[in-house]
Coordinates of C-alpha atoms and ligand atoms in Angstrom, one line a residue:
E1 CA 32.4 12.3 -12.0
T2 CA 32.5 13.8 -8.5
F3 CA 29.4 15.1 -6.7
D4 CA 29.1 17.5 -3.8
A5 CA 26.7 16.5 -1.2
T6 CA 27.8 18.9 1.5
G7 CA 25.1 19.6 4.0
L8 CA 22.8 16.8 2.8
H9 CA 21.8 13.6 4.6
L10 CA 22.2 10.4 2.8
L11 CA 19.3 8.0 3.3
P12 CA 18.4 4.7 1.7
G13 CA 15.7 5.4 -0.9
A14 CA 12.2 4.9 0.3
I15 CA 10.4 1.7 -0.5
D16 CA 6.7 2.3 -1.0
A17 CA 4.8 -1.0 -0.6
H18 CA 1.5 0.4 -1.8
V19 CA 1.0 2.4 -5.0
H20 CA -1.6 2.3 -7.8
F21 CA -0.1 3.3 -11.2
R22 CA -3.4 2.6 -13.2
E23 CA -1.8 1.2 -16.3
P24 CA -3.2 -0.8 -18.1
G25 CA -6.8 0.5 -18.1
Y26 CA -7.0 3.9 -16.4
T27 CA -4.1 5.9 -18.0
H28 CA -6.1 9.1 -17.8
K29 CA -5.5 8.9 -14.0
E30 CA -1.8 7.8 -14.2
D31 CA 0.6 5.6 -16.1
W32 CA 3.9 3.9 -15.4
R33 CA 5.9 6.9 -16.7
T34 CA 4.1 9.5 -14.6
G35 CA 3.8 7.3 -11.5
T36 CA 7.4 6.4 -11.4
A37 CA 8.5 10.0 -12.2
A38 CA 6.5 11.0 -9.1
A39 CA 8.3 8.3 -7.1
A40 CA 11.7 9.5 -8.3
M41 CA 10.8 13.1 -7.3
G42 CA 9.7 11.8 -3.9
G43 CA 13.0 10.0 -3.0
V44 CA 11.3 6.7 -3.6
T45 CA 13.5 4.1 -5.3
T46 CA 11.2 1.0 -5.2
V47 CA 7.4 0.7 -5.4
F48 CA 5.1 -2.2 -5.1
E49 CA 2.2 -1.7 -7.6
M50 CA -1.3 -2.9 -7.0
P51 CA -3.3 -5.2 -9.3
N52 CA -6.6 -3.2 -9.5
T53 CA -6.0 -2.2 -13.1
D54 CA -8.0 -3.2 -16.2
P55 CA -7.4 -6.0 -16.7
P56 CA -6.6 -6.8 -13.1
T57 CA -3.3 -8.5 -12.5
G58 CA -5.0 -11.8 -11.7
T59 CA -3.9 -14.0 -14.7
V60 CA -0.6 -14.8 -16.2
E61 CA -1.7 -13.1 -19.4
A62 CA -2.6 -9.8 -17.5
L63 CA 0.8 -10.0 -15.7
G64 CA 2.5 -9.9 -19.1
I65 CA 0.5 -6.8 -20.1
K66 CA 1.5 -5.1 -16.8
Q67 CA 5.1 -6.1 -17.2
R68 CA 5.3 -4.5 -20.7
A69 CA 3.7 -1.3 -19.2
A70 CA 6.2 -1.2 -16.3
A71 CA 9.2 -1.4 -18.7
K72 CA 9.1 2.5 -18.8
A73 CA 9.7 2.8 -15.0
H74 CA 12.2 5.4 -13.7
V75 CA 12.5 3.4 -10.4
D76 CA 12.5 -0.2 -9.4
Y77 CA 9.3 -2.0 -8.8
G78 CA 7.6 -5.1 -7.5
L79 CA 4.3 -6.2 -9.1
Y80 CA 1.4 -7.4 -7.0
G81 CA -0.6 -10.4 -8.3
L82 CA -4.3 -10.6 -7.4
L83 CA -5.8 -13.2 -5.1
A84 CA -9.5 -13.4 -6.0
E85 CA -12.4 -15.9 -5.8
D86 CA -12.0 -17.2 -9.3
N87 CA -8.2 -17.2 -10.1
L88 CA -6.8 -19.8 -7.7
D89 CA -5.6 -21.8 -10.7
Q90 CA -3.5 -18.8 -11.8
L91 CA -1.6 -18.2 -8.5
D92 CA 1.3 -20.6 -9.1
G93 CA 1.7 -19.2 -12.6
L94 CA 1.8 -15.6 -11.3
V95 CA 4.6 -16.6 -9.0
A96 CA 6.5 -18.3 -11.8
G97 CA 5.9 -15.1 -13.9
G98 CA 7.6 -12.9 -11.3
V99 CA 5.1 -11.3 -9.0
A100 CA 6.7 -9.9 -5.8
A101 CA 3.7 -10.3 -3.6
F102 CA -0.1 -10.8 -3.7
K103 CA -3.0 -8.5 -3.0
C104 CA -6.4 -9.6 -1.7
F105 CA -9.3 -7.1 -1.7
M106 CA -11.5 -8.2 1.3
G107 CA -13.7 -5.2 0.7
N108 CA -14.9 -3.1 -2.1
T109 CA -12.8 -0.2 -3.4
F110 CA -11.7 1.4 -6.7
G111 CA -11.9 -1.1 -9.5
N112 CA -14.9 -2.9 -8.0
L113 CA -13.1 -6.2 -7.8
P114 CA -15.4 -8.6 -6.0
S115 CA -14.1 -9.8 -2.6
P116 CA -13.2 -13.5 -2.3
S117 CA -15.2 -15.6 0.1
T118 CA -13.3 -16.7 3.3
G119 CA -13.2 -20.2 1.7
A120 CA -11.4 -19.0 -1.4
M121 CA -9.1 -16.9 0.8
L122 CA -8.2 -19.9 2.8
E123 CA -7.3 -21.9 -0.3
G124 CA -5.4 -19.0 -1.8
F125 CA -3.4 -18.5 1.4
E126 CA -2.5 -22.3 1.3
I127 CA -1.3 -22.1 -2.3
I128 CA 0.7 -18.9 -1.7
A129 CA 2.1 -20.1 1.6
R130 CA 4.0 -22.8 -0.3
H131 CA 5.9 -20.1 -2.1
G132 CA 6.5 -17.8 0.9
L133 CA 5.5 -14.6 -0.8
R134 CA 3.6 -12.0 1.3
I135 CA -0.1 -11.4 0.8
S136 CA -1.2 -7.8 1.4
L137 CA -4.7 -7.2 2.5
H138 CA -7.2 -4.5 1.8
A139 CA -8.7 -5.4 5.2
E140 CA -12.3 -4.2 5.2
T141 CA -15.2 -6.5 5.4
A142 CA -17.4 -6.1 2.4
S143 CA -20.7 -7.3 3.9
I144 CA -20.6 -4.8 6.8
M145 CA -19.9 -1.9 4.5
A146 CA -22.6 -2.9 2.0
W147 CA -25.1 -3.0 4.8
R148 CA -24.1 0.4 6.2
Q149 CA -23.9 2.1 2.9
R150 CA -27.4 0.9 2.0
K151 CA -28.8 2.4 5.2
L152 CA -27.0 5.7 4.8
M153 CA -28.1 6.1 1.2
A154 CA -31.7 5.3 2.1
A155 CA -31.4 8.0 4.8
G156 CA -30.4 10.4 2.1
R157 CA -26.8 10.9 3.5
R158 CA -24.6 12.2 0.6
D159 CA -22.3 14.4 2.6
P160 CA -18.6 13.6 3.0
L161 CA -18.9 12.4 6.6
A162 CA -21.3 9.7 5.3
H163 CA -18.2 8.0 3.8
L164 CA -16.7 7.7 7.3
A165 CA -20.0 6.5 8.7
S166 CA -20.2 3.8 6.0
R167 CA -16.8 2.3 7.1
P168 CA -16.6 2.4 10.9
A169 CA -13.4 1.0 12.5
V170 CA -15.0 -2.4 13.1
V171 CA -15.0 -2.9 9.3
A172 CA -11.2 -3.0 9.3
T173 CA -10.8 -4.7 12.7
E174 CA -13.0 -7.6 11.8
A175 CA -11.1 -8.2 8.5
V176 CA -7.7 -8.0 10.2
S177 CA -8.7 -10.5 12.8
R178 CA -10.1 -13.0 10.3
A179 CA -7.1 -12.7 7.9
A180 CA -4.7 -13.2 10.9
I181 CA -6.5 -16.5 11.7
L182 CA -6.2 -17.7 8.1
A183 CA -2.5 -16.8 8.1
E184 CA -1.9 -18.6 11.3
W185 CA -3.7 -21.7 10.0
T186 CA -1.9 -21.8 6.7
G187 CA 1.5 -20.3 7.5
A188 CA 1.0 -17.6 4.9
R189 CA 2.8 -14.3 5.4
I190 CA 0.5 -11.3 5.4
H191 CA 0.6 -7.5 5.4
V192 CA -2.2 -5.2 6.5
L193 CA -2.5 -2.2 4.2
H194 CA -3.5 1.3 5.1
I195 CA -4.2 0.9 8.8
S196 CA -6.5 3.7 9.7
S197 CA -7.8 3.0 13.2
G198 CA -6.5 2.2 16.7
D199 CA -8.8 -0.8 16.9
E200 CA -6.9 -2.7 14.2
L201 CA -3.8 -2.6 16.3
R202 CA -5.1 -5.1 18.9
P203 CA -5.5 -8.0 16.5
L204 CA -2.3 -7.0 14.8
R205 CA -0.4 -7.1 18.2
E206 CA -2.1 -10.3 19.2
A207 CA -1.2 -12.1 15.9
K208 CA 2.4 -11.0 16.2
A209 CA 2.5 -12.4 19.7
R210 CA 1.1 -15.7 18.4
G211 CA 4.0 -15.9 15.9
V212 CA 2.0 -15.0 12.8
D213 CA 4.3 -13.4 10.2
I214 CA 2.2 -10.3 9.9
T215 CA 3.3 -6.7 9.1
G216 CA 1.3 -3.5 8.9
E217 CA 1.5 -0.1 7.3
T218 CA -0.1 3.3 7.8
C219 CA -0.1 6.2 5.5
P220 CA 0.7 10.0 5.9
H221 CA -3.0 11.0 5.5
Y222 CA -4.0 8.9 8.6
L223 CA -1.2 10.5 10.6
L224 CA -1.9 14.1 9.4
F225 CA -5.6 14.4 9.0
D226 CA -8.6 13.7 11.3
E227 CA -12.4 13.9 10.8
R228 CA -12.3 17.7 10.7
A229 CA -10.9 17.3 7.1
Y230 CA -14.3 16.3 5.8
G231 CA -15.6 19.8 6.4
D232 CA -12.6 21.5 4.9
L233 CA -11.9 19.2 1.9
G234 CA -15.1 17.4 1.1
S235 CA -14.7 14.6 -1.4
I236 CA -11.0 15.4 -1.9
I237 CA -10.3 13.6 1.5
R238 CA -12.5 10.6 0.5
V239 CA -10.3 7.5 0.7
N240 CA -10.7 3.8 1.6
P241 CA -10.4 3.2 4.5
P242 CA -11.5 6.7 5.7
V243 CA -9.6 9.3 7.7
R244 CA -11.0 8.9 11.2
E245 CA -11.4 10.7 14.5
Q246 CA -8.5 12.2 16.5
H247 CA -8.2 9.3 19.0
H248 CA -7.5 6.9 16.1
Q249 CA -4.8 9.3 14.9
R250 CA -3.1 9.3 18.3
A251 CA -3.2 5.5 18.5
L252 CA -1.6 5.3 15.0
W253 CA 1.3 7.5 16.1
E254 CA 1.8 5.3 19.2
G255 CA 1.7 2.2 17.0
L256 CA 4.4 3.6 14.8
R257 CA 6.7 4.4 17.8
D258 CA 6.1 1.1 19.6
G259 CA 6.7 -1.1 16.5
T260 CA 3.2 -2.4 16.1
I261 CA 2.9 -0.6 12.8
D262 CA 6.0 -1.7 10.8
M263 CA 6.1 0.8 7.9
I264 CA 4.8 3.9 6.1
A265 CA 3.4 3.4 2.6
T266 CA 1.4 6.0 0.7
D267 CA -1.5 4.2 -1.1
H268 CA -0.7 6.5 -4.0
A269 CA -4.2 6.5 -5.7
P270 CA -4.4 9.2 -8.3
H271 CA -7.7 10.1 -10.0
D272 CA -8.7 12.6 -12.6
P273 CA -10.0 15.9 -10.8
A274 CA -13.3 15.5 -12.6
E275 CA -13.8 12.1 -11.0
K276 CA -12.6 13.3 -7.6
V277 CA -14.4 16.6 -6.8
R278 CA -18.1 16.0 -6.3
D279 CA -20.8 17.2 -3.9
D280 CA -22.4 13.8 -3.8
I281 CA -19.9 11.7 -1.9
W282 CA -21.0 8.4 -3.3
T283 CA -20.0 9.4 -6.9
A284 CA -16.5 10.7 -6.0
D285 CA -13.6 8.3 -6.6
C286 CA -11.6 7.3 -3.4
G287 CA -7.9 8.1 -2.9
F288 CA -5.3 10.6 -4.0
P289 CA -1.7 10.7 -5.0
G290 CA 1.0 10.3 -2.3
V291 CA 4.3 8.8 -3.5
E292 CA 5.7 12.2 -4.3
T293 CA 4.9 14.0 -1.0
Q294 CA 5.5 11.2 1.6
M295 CA 9.2 12.0 2.3
A296 CA 8.8 15.8 2.6
L297 CA 5.7 15.3 4.8
M298 CA 7.4 12.8 7.1
L299 CA 10.7 14.7 7.3
T300 CA 8.6 17.6 8.4
Q301 CA 7.4 15.4 11.2
V302 CA 11.0 14.5 12.0
N303 CA 12.0 18.1 12.2
A304 CA 9.0 18.8 14.4
G305 CA 10.3 16.1 16.8
R306 CA 7.5 13.6 16.4
L307 CA 9.7 10.9 15.0
S308 CA 13.5 10.4 14.9
L309 CA 15.3 10.3 11.6
S310 CA 16.4 6.7 12.3
D311 CA 12.8 5.7 13.0
Y312 CA 11.8 7.3 9.7
V313 CA 14.4 5.2 7.8
R314 CA 13.2 2.1 9.6
L315 CA 9.6 2.8 8.6
S316 CA 10.1 3.9 5.0
S317 CA 13.0 1.6 4.0
T318 CA 14.3 -1.0 6.3
A319 CA 11.0 -2.6 7.3
P320 CA 9.5 -2.8 3.8
A321 CA 12.9 -4.3 2.6
K322 CA 12.7 -6.9 5.3
A323 CA 8.9 -7.7 4.8
F324 CA 9.2 -8.1 1.0
G325 CA 12.6 -9.8 1.0
L326 CA 14.7 -7.2 -0.8
H327 CA 18.3 -8.4 -0.1
P328 CA 20.8 -6.6 -2.2
R329 CA 23.5 -8.6 -0.4
K330 CA 22.2 -12.1 0.0
G331 CA 21.2 -12.8 3.5
A332 CA 21.7 -9.2 4.8
I333 CA 19.0 -6.6 4.7
V334 CA 20.8 -3.4 3.9
P335 CA 18.5 -0.9 2.2
G336 CA 20.3 1.3 -0.1
A337 CA 23.2 -1.2 -0.5
D338 CA 22.8 -1.4 -4.2
A339 CA 23.0 2.5 -4.2
D340 CA 19.2 3.1 -4.1
L341 CA 19.6 6.4 -2.3
A342 CA 17.9 9.7 -1.4
L343 CA 20.0 12.7 -0.6
V344 CA 17.8 15.0 1.5
D345 CA 18.1 18.6 2.7
M346 CA 16.6 18.6 6.1
A347 CA 16.3 22.4 6.1
R348 CA 14.6 22.8 2.7
R349 CA 11.2 24.6 2.9
E350 CA 8.6 23.9 0.3
T351 CA 4.8 24.3 -0.2
I352 CA 2.9 21.4 -1.7
R353 CA 1.1 22.4 -4.9
A354 CA -1.0 19.9 -6.8
E355 CA -0.2 21.6 -10.1
A356 CA 3.6 20.9 -9.5
L357 CA 3.1 17.2 -9.0
H358 CA 4.5 14.8 -11.6
S359 CA 1.5 12.4 -11.1
R360 CA -1.3 12.8 -13.5
G361 CA -3.8 13.0 -10.7
R362 CA -3.1 16.6 -9.8
I363 CA -5.3 16.9 -6.8
T364 CA -4.1 16.4 -3.2
P365 CA -5.5 17.0 0.3
F366 CA -2.0 18.3 1.2
E367 CA -2.4 21.3 -1.1
G368 CA -0.8 24.3 0.6
F369 CA 1.0 22.2 3.3
E370 CA 4.4 23.8 4.2
T371 CA 7.1 21.2 4.5
V372 CA 10.6 21.4 6.0
G373 CA 13.0 18.8 4.7
A374 CA 12.9 17.3 1.2
P375 CA 14.8 14.9 -1.1
V376 CA 16.9 16.8 -3.6
H377 CA 18.6 13.9 -5.4
T378 CA 17.4 10.3 -6.0
L379 CA 19.6 7.5 -7.2
V380 CA 18.5 4.1 -8.4
R381 CA 21.3 1.6 -8.5
G382 CA 23.8 4.4 -8.6
R383 CA 22.1 6.4 -11.4
F384 CA 20.4 9.8 -10.9
V385 CA 16.7 9.6 -11.5
M386 CA 16.1 13.0 -9.8
R387 CA 18.9 15.6 -9.7
D388 CA 18.6 19.0 -8.1
R389 CA 14.9 18.6 -7.7
R390 CA 14.5 17.9 -11.4
L391 CA 13.4 14.6 -13.0
V392 CA 16.2 13.0 -15.1
E393 CA 14.0 12.4 -18.1
D394 CA 16.2 9.9 -19.8
S395 CA 16.1 7.6 -16.8
V396 CA 12.8 6.4 -18.2
G397 CA 13.1 2.6 -18.5
W398 CA 15.9 2.3 -15.9
G399 CA 13.7 0.7 -13.4
L400 CA 13.8 -3.0 -12.9
S401 CA 11.6 -5.6 -11.4
V402 CA 12.8 -6.4 -7.8
G403 CA 12.8 -10.1 -8.8
R404 CA 16.6 -9.7 -9.3
I405 CA 17.2 -9.2 -5.6
Q406 CA 14.1 -10.6 -3.9
S407 CA 14.4 -13.6 -1.7
M408 CA 11.9 -14.4 1.0
P409 CA 12.7 -16.6 3.9
E410 CA 11.9 -20.3 3.6
P411 CA 8.2 -20.9 3.3
Q412 CA 6.6 -22.4 6.4
P413 CA 3.2 -23.8 5.2
R414 CA 0.9 -25.4 7.7
H415 CA -2.2 -27.5 7.6
V416 CA -1.9 -27.7 3.8
E417 CA -1.6 -31.5 3.4
E418 CA -4.3 -31.9 6.1
T419 CA -6.8 -29.8 4.2
T420 CA -5.9 -31.3 0.8
A421 CA -6.3 -34.8 2.3
A422 CA -9.7 -33.9 3.7
I423 CA -10.9 -33.1 0.2
T424 CA -9.9 -36.4 -1.2
R425 CA -10.7 -38.6 1.8
T426 CA -13.8 -40.7 1.6
L427 CA -16.0 -41.6 4.6
P428 CA -15.6 -45.1 6.1
P429 CA -18.6 -47.3 5.5
A430 CA -21.3 -46.9 8.1
R431 CA -21.4 -49.5 10.8
A432 CA -24.7 -51.3 11.3
A433 CA -26.3 -50.3 14.6
E434 CA -25.9 -52.8 17.4
Ligands
NCD1 C1 -7.4 2.9 -4.0 C2 -7.5 3.1 -5.5 O1 -8.0 4.2 -5.9 O2 -7.0 2.3 -6.3 N1 -8.3 3.8 -3.4 C3 -8.4 4.2 -2.1 O3 -9.3 4.9 -1.7 N2 -7.4 3.8 -1.2 C4 -7.8 1.5 -3.7 C5 -7.5 1.1 -2.3 O4 -6.3 1.1 -1.9 O5 -8.4 0.7 -1.6
ZN2 ZN1 -7.1 -0.6 -0.3
ZN3 ZN1 -4.5 1.2 -2.3

């Protein structure tokens, strides 16, 4: 079969390191079929899916449930295992079971998974460092947020801006700094999810300079919205961490261009409209879908001259392939080399409409955005999963776990024996005073 791609650009498919597909547990928001259909429609050929489902992906048993749900995927996927306070005995089993990376919720967000103590994080990092898999962090400090939110609620603040006030940039900055120290100590590889502020860039840069294997992502909503969105969109723009003031947005664009921020991910977080649109901000769910709109939104920025096309490919494909060890040819990072491809029409004009999304969470802050540039065909391992802007329905189940091609560099654990020895060591007998 021949195929005419005249006038289109051939890009490696996007790799989205941060999506929530909600199954098992919250399938009224999304499931693996609808989530991966949205990915295919967005030019995304591989997703990394988060563990805040019900049950959370923190035990070997729960991983099995997630793997059975993921068997319907249209695109390839990596599964995140959870690192929590109480599942340290499960981490080795999760690796053996095939997780592609780990996720640690340092602060509260959808799913209400309790944040591990710094002590449990340290031990979890030590265990995972022996395997070399990357640990992605929801880097917000729970205790600061809880304090702030109590004060705001007591003051009767229930408006959308109260959400931003409850999570000032220090919440994320403190968490990034602390996680970087634990990573440096243990040799664990880490990834900072959804960077929303300029302040987080300093500990990120400093950790990179110290040789910590740390990467970071930001998301289209932090690049395209600022605090004015709270007045326009109310609870629809509510997301963790929050969309911030304009000076943060400027710093994020700089961080993308100078390489401090390694990649763009979407934090695809669909919710049912009834759970999302509320006057009382504290009762509205956080997050919104993103996997389907990322490429069109960012190609629009390329067309506007804010980013080069090769920068976009680095941010959406090369960098996540490198960070998560996707090596279609052993040793060489060549995104798209196993024919995971997006064919894009750089001139195509579209208007984003929530009702047209393939995600079940049909509500988006990007409603009405006019985009220039869009994927028109998506191929996963040489097979069309989207063709002429239509989902290829019978590609359901074509997606595979990335375990088949994943290989992380040699683990470099540090201080592990020392810490283990300290636990088993007994004190020498006290000497009698002279
Ligand atoms: C995410 C979700 O809904 O699962 N929500 C969000 O606001 N980003 C969780 C998360 O990434 O923190
Ligand atoms: Zn998060
Ligand atoms: Zn998320």
